[in-house]
Coordinates of C-alpha atoms in Angstrom, one line a residue:
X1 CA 29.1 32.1 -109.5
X2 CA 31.0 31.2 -112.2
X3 CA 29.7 30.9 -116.3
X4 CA 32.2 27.9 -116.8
X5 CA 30.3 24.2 -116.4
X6 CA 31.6 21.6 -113.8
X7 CA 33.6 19.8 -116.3
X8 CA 35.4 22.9 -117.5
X9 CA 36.0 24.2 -113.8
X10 CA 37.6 20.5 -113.3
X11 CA 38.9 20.1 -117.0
X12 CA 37.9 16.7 -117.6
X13 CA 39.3 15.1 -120.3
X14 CA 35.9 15.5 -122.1
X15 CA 35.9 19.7 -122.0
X16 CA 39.4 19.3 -122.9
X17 CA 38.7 17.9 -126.1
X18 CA 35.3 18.9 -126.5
X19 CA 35.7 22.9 -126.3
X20 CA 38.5 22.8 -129.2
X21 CA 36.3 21.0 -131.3
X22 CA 33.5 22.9 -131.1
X23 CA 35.2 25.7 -131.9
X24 CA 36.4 24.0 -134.7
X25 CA 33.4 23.1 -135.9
X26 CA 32.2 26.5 -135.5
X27 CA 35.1 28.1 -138.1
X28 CA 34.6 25.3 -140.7
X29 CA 30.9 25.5 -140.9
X30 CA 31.2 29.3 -141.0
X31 CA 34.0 29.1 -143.9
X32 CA 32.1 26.4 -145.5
X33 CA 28.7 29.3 -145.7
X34 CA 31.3 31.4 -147.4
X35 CA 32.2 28.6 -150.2
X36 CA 28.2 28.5 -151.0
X37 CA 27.1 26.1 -148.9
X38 CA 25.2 28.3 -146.2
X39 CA 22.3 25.6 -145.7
X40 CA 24.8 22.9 -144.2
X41 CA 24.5 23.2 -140.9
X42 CA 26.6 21.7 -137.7
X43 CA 24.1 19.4 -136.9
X44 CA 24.5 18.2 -140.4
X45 CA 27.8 17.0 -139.3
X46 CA 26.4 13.9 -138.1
X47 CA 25.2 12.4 -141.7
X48 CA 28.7 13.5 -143.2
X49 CA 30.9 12.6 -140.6
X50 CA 29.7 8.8 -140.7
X51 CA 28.4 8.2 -144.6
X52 CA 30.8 5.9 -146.1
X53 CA 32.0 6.6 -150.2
X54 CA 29.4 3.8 -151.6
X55 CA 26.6 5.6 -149.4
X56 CA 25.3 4.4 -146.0
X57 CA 22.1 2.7 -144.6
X58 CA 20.2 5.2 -142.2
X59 CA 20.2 2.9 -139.2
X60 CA 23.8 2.7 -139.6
X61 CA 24.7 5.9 -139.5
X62 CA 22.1 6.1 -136.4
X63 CA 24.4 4.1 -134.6
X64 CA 27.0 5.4 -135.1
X65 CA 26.2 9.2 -134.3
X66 CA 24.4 7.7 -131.2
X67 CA 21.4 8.9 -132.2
X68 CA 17.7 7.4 -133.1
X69 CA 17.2 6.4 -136.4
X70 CA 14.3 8.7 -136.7
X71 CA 16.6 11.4 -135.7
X72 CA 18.8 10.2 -138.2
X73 CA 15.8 10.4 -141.1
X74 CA 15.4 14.0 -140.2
X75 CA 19.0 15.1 -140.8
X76 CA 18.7 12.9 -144.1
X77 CA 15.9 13.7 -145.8
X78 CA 16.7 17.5 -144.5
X79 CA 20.1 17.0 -146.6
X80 CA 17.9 15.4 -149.5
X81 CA 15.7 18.7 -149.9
X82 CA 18.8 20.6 -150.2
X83 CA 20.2 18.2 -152.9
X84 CA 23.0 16.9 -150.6
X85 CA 21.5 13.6 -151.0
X86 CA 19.6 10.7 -152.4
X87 CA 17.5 8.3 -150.3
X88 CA 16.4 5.2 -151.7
X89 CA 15.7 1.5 -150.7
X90 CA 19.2 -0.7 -149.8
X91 CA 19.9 -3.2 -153.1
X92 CA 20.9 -5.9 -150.0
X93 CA 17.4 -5.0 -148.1
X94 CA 15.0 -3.3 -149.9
X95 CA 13.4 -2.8 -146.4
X96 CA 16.4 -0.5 -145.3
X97 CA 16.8 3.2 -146.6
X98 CA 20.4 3.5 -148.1
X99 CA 21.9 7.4 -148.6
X100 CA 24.1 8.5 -151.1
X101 CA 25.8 11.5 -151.6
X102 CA 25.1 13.7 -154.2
X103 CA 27.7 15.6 -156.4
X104 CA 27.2 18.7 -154.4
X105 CA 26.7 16.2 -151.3
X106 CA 30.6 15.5 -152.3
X107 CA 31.6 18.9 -152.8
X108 CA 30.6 19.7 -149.4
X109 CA 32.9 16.5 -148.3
X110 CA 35.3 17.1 -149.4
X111 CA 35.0 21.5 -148.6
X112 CA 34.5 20.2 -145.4
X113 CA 37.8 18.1 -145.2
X114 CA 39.8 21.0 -147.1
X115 CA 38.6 23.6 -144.1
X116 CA 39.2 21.3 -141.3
X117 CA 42.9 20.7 -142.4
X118 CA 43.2 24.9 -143.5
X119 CA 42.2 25.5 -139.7
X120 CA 44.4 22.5 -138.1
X121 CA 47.2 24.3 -140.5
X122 CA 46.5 27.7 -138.9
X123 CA 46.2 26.3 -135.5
X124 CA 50.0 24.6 -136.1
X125 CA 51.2 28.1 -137.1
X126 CA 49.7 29.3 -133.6
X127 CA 50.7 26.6 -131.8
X128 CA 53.7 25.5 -133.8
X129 CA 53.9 22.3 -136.2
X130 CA 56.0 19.9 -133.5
X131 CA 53.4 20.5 -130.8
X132 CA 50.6 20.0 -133.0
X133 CA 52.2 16.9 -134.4
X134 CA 52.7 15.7 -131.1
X135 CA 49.2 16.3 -130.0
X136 CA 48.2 14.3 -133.0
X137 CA 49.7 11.2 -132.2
X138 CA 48.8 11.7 -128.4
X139 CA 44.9 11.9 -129.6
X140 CA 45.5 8.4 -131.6
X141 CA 47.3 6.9 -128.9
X142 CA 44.5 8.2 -126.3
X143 CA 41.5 7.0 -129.3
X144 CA 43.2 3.5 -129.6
X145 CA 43.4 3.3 -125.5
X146 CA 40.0 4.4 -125.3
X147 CA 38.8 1.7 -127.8
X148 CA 39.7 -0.7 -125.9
X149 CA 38.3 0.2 -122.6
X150 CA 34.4 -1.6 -121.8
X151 CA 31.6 0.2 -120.7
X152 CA 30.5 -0.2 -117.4
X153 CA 28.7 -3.0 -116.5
X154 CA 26.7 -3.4 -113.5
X155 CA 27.0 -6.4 -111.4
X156 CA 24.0 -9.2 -111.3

């Protein structure tokens, strides 16, 4: 028996790309611990990856992390304890919960962004810049491509 899954035994596209990121994901949130910000978790990643500048409406970042809007309410108001975030009603619908980012919400943005391109610089020294480069624009070629493939449909 092996401890690799199916998908990494196969390397599917997916593991491919999922088992860098993760890692990823793993050093920044560690790093980001280290700039005071140990209460963010991964899972947090969710709410920040999605919230746009002028703040976001719960069910909209919902959909877009594919996850349920109460799911999305958790990692909010979790976010709001900590001071990451306000929630309050939408000024466009005062039915709809609209989250903004705090200061410190935007601190941990933007620490977020400034780890994720210290580890992608690291990586290039690794891997060298030209290859990392090129695996760049092959990841926006293969996004794009992606994009504009359909779901599967089943036949009536």
């Amino acid at each position: 028996m092996t401890d690799r899954t199916i998908s990494e035994r196969v390397g599917t596209l997916g593991s491919l790309l999922r088992k860098p990121y993760e890692k990823l994901q793993e050093i920044v949130y560690s790093r980001l611990a280290g700039r005071g910000f140990g209460d963010v978790r991964p899972a947090h990643s969710s709410l920040f990856r999605y919230i746009l500048p002028s703040g976001s409406r719960v069910s909209d970042l919902a959909e877009k992390a594919s996850m349920t809007k109460q799911s999305m309410a958790y990692l909010a108001q979790s976010l709001c304890d900590l001071g990451y975030v306000n929630i309050g009603p939408d000024p466009a619908d005062g039915r709809a919960k609209l989250v903004k980012l705090t200061e410190r919400g935007e601190a941990v943005w933007q620490a977020l962004i400034d780890l994720s391109a210290e580890v992608e610089a690291e990586a290039a020294h690794i891997t060298g810049r030209a290859r990392l480069e090129d695996l760049r624009r092959g990841l926006v070629d293969l996004a794009d491509a992606i994009e504009t493939m359909r779901p599967y449909q089943a036949k009536s």
